[in-house]
Amino acid sequence: MPQLFAVHLVQAFSSATCAGNPAAVVVFNEFPPTELLQQLAAATEQPVTVMLCPAQVGYHIRWFSSSTEINLCGHGTLAAAAVLFNELKNTRQSNELAFSSPFGTITVAKQQQHFCLTLNAFALQAQALDSLTTAITQGAIAAASGRDLILEFATVAEVAAYQPDFAAICVLSWHAVILTAAATQGGYVFRYFAPKIGINEDPATGSAHCSLMPYWTSRLGHGPIGARQLSATGGEFVLQLLPQSTGDLVQIAAMARYSGVSHLLLP
């Protein structure tokens, strides 16, 4: 029997209509089989579709690209919070939502027009540039790795001019390749490539800062730090690293714009 789903659309990490990163959000009473969730994610035609259902505290959250389930998605989580706070009039908690995921518990607090997303930071280690092909490095001056591969460049212009070789990126063991450089007016810029999960270049990426904030903190401090994503639509972030005895946290303050709801019928 055909099923009808309410699909909420949000632009995350921007207040503008055509900036930031789009996501679809679908709320269930309980999750259907994964196969149906993946079919729904493909049908929304959004970079990421967020699936939610109530948990004992807050909500369970899962993220899907059009082709696979994703282990962490910051912009999708921000989009989910925007829907719950602004459109579904969440009353389960006052000004903070908790999302339970395989990655761990993620919180999003509402602070006037902004949302404050808190994620676990990733551990990093130095990566030798000569262990990577020039198709990947393209003049990078330093590298580090954890979940993602970080390539640092000397200038913002070099990050903007980088020509990704998606075939070469796909054979790497890391989740994504992140380019970065110090910004001339403080903070940093970056680009994010994740072709293995069906996202060649992500427009605005929250989870990238789980790698980038630990990387930049020794030079830029714990924050607040401004960051700008050099994608076609762009994204803007205010970031802070919060040291914890159990592992550092990355706090991301950003905006999200609700675009409306549509109804999708699946056979």
Short mmCIF file of C-alpha atoms in Angstrom, two decimals:
data_model
loop_
_atom_site.label_atom_id
_atom_site.label_comp_id
_atom_site.label_asym_id
_atom_site.label_seq_id
_atom_site.Cartn_x
_atom_site.Cartn_y
_atom_site.Cartn_z
CA MET A 1 0.00 0.00 0.00
CA PRO A 2 1.40 3.48 -0.86
CA GLN A 3 2.64 5.53 2.10
CA LEU A 4 2.49 9.32 2.45
CA PHE A 5 5.31 11.12 4.29
CA ALA A 6 5.54 14.74 5.47
CA VAL A 7 8.97 16.04 4.43
CA HIS A 8 10.23 19.26 6.06
CA LEU A 9 12.87 21.25 4.15
CA VAL A 10 15.52 23.40 5.83
CA GLN A 11 18.55 25.44 4.75
CA ALA A 12 21.15 24.90 7.50
CA PHE A 13 24.08 27.17 8.37
CA SER A 14 22.46 30.17 6.70
CA SER A 15 19.48 32.48 7.05
CA ALA A 16 19.35 33.12 3.28
CA THR A 17 17.15 31.23 0.85
CA CYS A 18 19.87 30.10 -1.54
CA ALA A 19 22.81 29.69 0.85
CA GLY A 20 23.92 27.09 3.35
CA ASN A 21 23.13 23.40 3.00
CA PRO A 22 19.67 21.92 2.36
CA ALA A 23 18.29 18.96 4.27
CA ALA A 24 15.00 17.10 4.47
CA VAL A 25 13.59 16.06 7.86
CA VAL A 26 11.03 13.27 8.39
CA VAL A 27 9.53 12.49 11.82
CA PHE A 28 8.20 9.01 12.67
CA ASN A 29 6.53 7.52 15.74
CA GLU A 30 9.09 4.73 15.37
CA PHE A 31 11.58 3.92 12.64
CA PRO A 32 10.44 1.68 9.76
CA PRO A 33 12.96 -0.74 8.20
CA THR A 34 16.23 0.75 6.99
CA GLU A 35 15.40 -0.18 3.39
CA LEU A 36 12.37 2.12 3.49
CA LEU A 37 14.37 4.94 5.08
CA GLN A 38 16.95 4.70 2.29
CA GLN A 39 14.23 4.66 -0.36
CA LEU A 40 12.70 7.76 1.19
CA ALA A 41 16.09 9.53 1.33
CA ALA A 42 16.61 8.89 -2.38
CA ALA A 43 13.12 10.19 -3.18
CA THR A 44 13.52 13.52 -1.33
CA GLU A 45 16.34 14.49 -3.74
CA GLN A 46 18.15 16.36 -0.95
CA PRO A 47 21.86 16.00 -0.07
CA VAL A 48 20.87 14.57 3.33
CA THR A 49 17.57 13.34 4.75
CA VAL A 50 17.22 13.22 8.52
CA MET A 51 15.04 10.57 10.16
CA LEU A 52 13.68 11.20 13.67
CA CYS A 53 11.58 9.31 16.19
CA PRO A 54 10.92 9.97 19.89
CA ALA A 55 13.34 8.52 22.45
CA GLN A 56 12.97 8.27 26.21
CA VAL A 57 14.89 11.54 26.37
CA GLY A 58 14.74 13.64 23.23
CA TYR A 59 14.85 11.93 19.84
CA HIS A 60 16.63 9.16 18.00
CA ILE A 61 18.31 10.52 14.86
CA ARG A 62 19.66 8.90 11.69
CA TRP A 63 21.10 10.55 8.57
CA PHE A 64 20.96 9.31 4.97
CA SER A 65 22.41 10.54 1.70
CA SER A 66 20.65 9.45 -1.49
CA SER A 67 22.79 6.29 -1.54
CA THR A 68 23.82 5.34 2.02
CA GLU A 69 23.42 5.92 5.75
CA ILE A 70 25.87 8.48 7.20
CA ASN A 71 27.61 8.15 10.57
CA LEU A 72 27.34 11.85 11.48
CA CYS A 73 25.79 14.93 9.86
CA GLY A 74 25.96 18.32 11.56
CA HIS A 75 23.84 20.27 9.10
CA GLY A 76 21.17 17.55 9.20
CA THR A 77 21.06 17.71 13.00
CA LEU A 78 20.74 21.50 12.90
CA ALA A 79 17.91 21.13 10.38
CA ALA A 80 16.15 18.63 12.64
CA ALA A 81 16.33 21.04 15.57
CA ALA A 82 14.97 23.87 13.45
CA VAL A 83 11.97 21.74 12.50
CA LEU A 84 11.29 20.58 16.06
CA PHE A 85 11.66 24.00 17.65
CA ASN A 86 10.02 26.20 15.03
CA GLU A 87 7.49 24.08 13.17
CA LEU A 88 6.45 21.18 15.40
CA LYS A 89 6.58 23.36 18.53
CA ASN A 90 8.68 20.95 20.55
CA THR A 91 7.65 20.89 24.22
CA ARG A 92 9.59 17.86 25.40
CA GLN A 93 12.45 20.05 26.60
CA SER A 94 12.64 23.80 27.15
CA ASN A 95 15.42 25.33 25.05
CA GLU A 96 17.59 22.28 24.38
CA LEU A 97 17.09 19.10 22.39
CA ALA A 98 18.98 15.84 22.79
CA PHE A 99 19.51 13.54 19.80
CA SER A 100 20.58 9.95 20.38
CA SER A 101 22.68 8.49 17.55
CA PRO A 102 25.30 5.78 16.92
CA PHE A 103 27.83 8.63 17.18
CA GLY A 104 26.62 9.44 20.70
CA THR A 105 24.29 12.04 22.17
CA ILE A 106 24.20 15.37 20.34
CA THR A 107 22.58 18.46 21.84
CA VAL A 108 21.17 21.54 20.13
CA ALA A 109 20.17 24.59 22.15
CA LYS A 110 18.08 27.46 20.83
CA GLN A 111 19.55 30.89 21.52
CA GLN A 112 17.30 33.59 20.04
CA GLN A 113 17.79 33.36 16.25
CA HIS A 114 20.70 30.94 16.48
CA PHE A 115 21.03 27.25 17.21
CA CYS A 116 23.99 25.96 19.19
CA LEU A 117 25.05 22.45 18.15
CA THR A 118 27.44 20.45 20.35
CA LEU A 119 29.39 17.51 18.89
CA ASN A 120 32.27 15.30 20.03
CA ALA A 121 35.66 16.31 18.63
CA PHE A 122 37.69 13.77 16.65
CA ALA A 123 41.18 12.70 17.69
CA LEU A 124 43.85 13.65 15.12
CA GLN A 125 47.34 12.52 14.23
CA ALA A 126 49.94 14.02 11.90
CA GLN A 127 49.85 12.68 8.34
CA ALA A 128 52.97 12.67 6.16
CA LEU A 129 52.33 14.52 2.91
CA ASP A 130 54.68 12.21 1.02
CA SER A 131 52.37 9.29 1.88
CA LEU A 132 49.72 10.89 -0.34
CA THR A 133 49.64 11.31 -4.11
CA THR A 134 50.05 14.75 -5.64
CA ALA A 135 46.56 14.30 -7.14
CA ILE A 136 45.36 14.68 -3.56
CA THR A 137 47.86 17.12 -2.02
CA GLN A 138 48.14 19.69 -4.87
CA GLY A 139 50.59 21.92 -2.97
CA ALA A 140 49.33 21.40 0.59
CA ILE A 141 51.81 22.41 3.31
CA ALA A 142 50.63 20.07 6.11
CA ALA A 143 48.22 17.22 6.73
CA ALA A 144 46.49 15.45 9.62
CA SER A 145 44.01 12.63 9.85
CA GLY A 146 41.33 11.10 12.04
CA ARG A 147 37.89 10.30 10.67
CA ASP A 148 38.75 12.76 7.87
CA LEU A 149 41.93 13.74 6.03
CA ILE A 150 42.82 17.41 6.55
CA LEU A 151 45.02 19.23 4.03
CA GLU A 152 46.29 22.68 5.04
CA PHE A 153 47.21 25.25 2.39
CA ALA A 154 49.22 28.42 2.71
CA THR A 155 46.53 30.74 1.34
CA VAL A 156 42.77 31.06 1.03
CA ALA A 157 43.21 31.40 -2.74
CA GLU A 158 44.81 27.95 -2.97
CA VAL A 159 41.86 26.37 -1.14
CA ALA A 160 39.44 28.12 -3.49
CA ALA A 161 41.43 27.05 -6.59
CA TYR A 162 41.79 23.35 -5.62
CA GLN A 163 40.55 20.95 -8.30
CA PRO A 164 39.33 17.74 -6.63
CA ASP A 165 40.14 14.38 -8.20
CA PHE A 166 37.09 12.46 -7.00
CA ALA A 167 38.38 9.10 -8.26
CA ALA A 168 41.55 9.55 -6.19
CA ILE A 169 39.56 10.71 -3.14
CA CYS A 170 37.24 7.70 -3.35
CA VAL A 171 40.07 5.19 -2.88
CA LEU A 172 41.31 6.87 0.33
CA SER A 173 40.44 5.23 3.64
CA TRP A 174 39.07 8.40 5.23
CA HIS A 175 35.44 9.49 5.37
CA ALA A 176 36.16 12.82 3.65
CA VAL A 177 38.92 15.16 2.52
CA ILE A 178 38.89 18.63 4.08
CA LEU A 179 40.94 21.53 2.72
CA THR A 180 41.69 24.45 5.02
CA ALA A 181 43.73 27.63 5.38
CA ALA A 182 43.99 30.45 7.89
CA ALA A 183 41.68 33.34 6.99
CA THR A 184 43.25 36.76 6.60
CA GLN A 185 40.91 38.32 9.18
CA GLY A 186 41.10 35.49 11.70
CA GLY A 187 39.58 32.05 11.88
CA TYR A 188 39.82 29.65 8.95
CA VAL A 189 38.25 28.72 5.62
CA PHE A 190 37.61 25.22 4.34
CA ARG A 191 36.12 22.96 1.66
CA TYR A 192 34.74 19.44 2.17
CA PHE A 193 34.69 16.49 -0.24
CA ALA A 194 32.94 13.18 0.53
CA PRO A 195 32.30 11.36 -2.78
CA LYS A 196 32.27 7.92 -1.10
CA ILE A 197 28.91 8.76 0.51
CA GLY A 198 27.52 10.41 -2.63
CA ILE A 199 28.44 14.03 -1.77
CA ASN A 200 31.19 15.29 -4.05
CA GLU A 201 31.48 18.73 -2.44
CA ASP A 202 29.30 19.55 0.53
CA PRO A 203 27.94 23.13 0.59
CA ALA A 204 28.04 23.64 4.39
CA THR A 205 29.35 20.99 6.77
CA GLY A 206 28.96 20.96 10.54
CA SER A 207 30.80 17.70 11.24
CA ALA A 208 33.92 19.02 9.47
CA HIS A 209 34.64 21.12 12.56
CA CYS A 210 34.95 17.97 14.69
CA SER A 211 38.24 17.60 12.78
CA LEU A 212 39.08 21.24 12.06
CA MET A 213 38.69 22.72 15.54
CA PRO A 214 41.19 20.30 17.15
CA TYR A 215 43.51 21.02 14.22
CA TRP A 216 43.40 24.83 14.52
CA THR A 217 43.06 25.29 18.31
CA SER A 218 46.81 25.31 19.02
CA ARG A 219 47.19 28.37 16.75
CA LEU A 220 43.81 30.11 16.99
CA GLY A 221 42.78 29.27 20.54
CA HIS A 222 39.64 27.57 21.80
CA GLY A 223 37.35 30.26 20.40
CA PRO A 224 34.98 31.71 19.60
CA ILE A 225 36.45 31.27 16.12
CA GLY A 226 34.79 32.20 12.85
CA ALA A 227 34.92 29.81 9.89
CA ARG A 228 33.69 30.13 6.32
CA GLN A 229 33.07 27.32 3.84
CA LEU A 230 34.21 28.16 0.31
CA SER A 231 31.52 26.23 -1.55
CA ALA A 232 29.27 27.64 -4.27
CA THR A 233 26.56 28.58 -1.75
CA GLY A 234 28.82 28.95 1.28
CA GLY A 235 28.31 28.50 4.98
CA GLU A 236 29.18 30.54 8.06
CA PHE A 237 30.04 29.21 11.51
CA VAL A 238 31.00 30.47 14.96
CA LEU A 239 32.91 27.77 16.81
CA GLN A 240 34.31 26.95 20.21
CA LEU A 241 36.29 23.96 21.49
CA LEU A 242 35.22 22.89 24.98
CA PRO A 243 37.88 20.73 26.72
CA GLN A 244 36.39 17.84 28.72
CA SER A 245 38.01 15.07 30.75
CA THR A 246 36.08 12.51 28.72
CA GLY A 247 36.90 14.05 25.32
CA ASP A 248 36.67 17.54 23.86
CA LEU A 249 33.44 18.97 22.51
CA VAL A 250 32.94 21.26 19.52
CA GLN A 251 30.22 23.88 19.83
CA ILE A 252 28.81 25.35 16.62
CA ALA A 253 26.56 28.42 16.58
CA ALA A 254 24.69 28.94 13.31
CA MET A 255 21.36 29.80 11.76
CA ALA A 256 18.85 27.72 9.82
CA ARG A 257 16.00 28.76 7.55
CA TYR A 258 12.82 26.68 7.32
CA SER A 259 11.73 26.32 3.69
CA GLY A 260 8.39 24.53 4.15
CA VAL A 261 6.84 21.07 4.11
CA SER A 262 5.88 18.84 1.20
CA HIS A 263 4.23 15.42 1.05
CA LEU A 264 5.92 12.49 -0.63
CA LEU A 265 4.07 9.34 -1.70
CA LEU A 266 6.08 6.13 -1.91
CA PRO A 267 4.69 2.97 -3.53
#
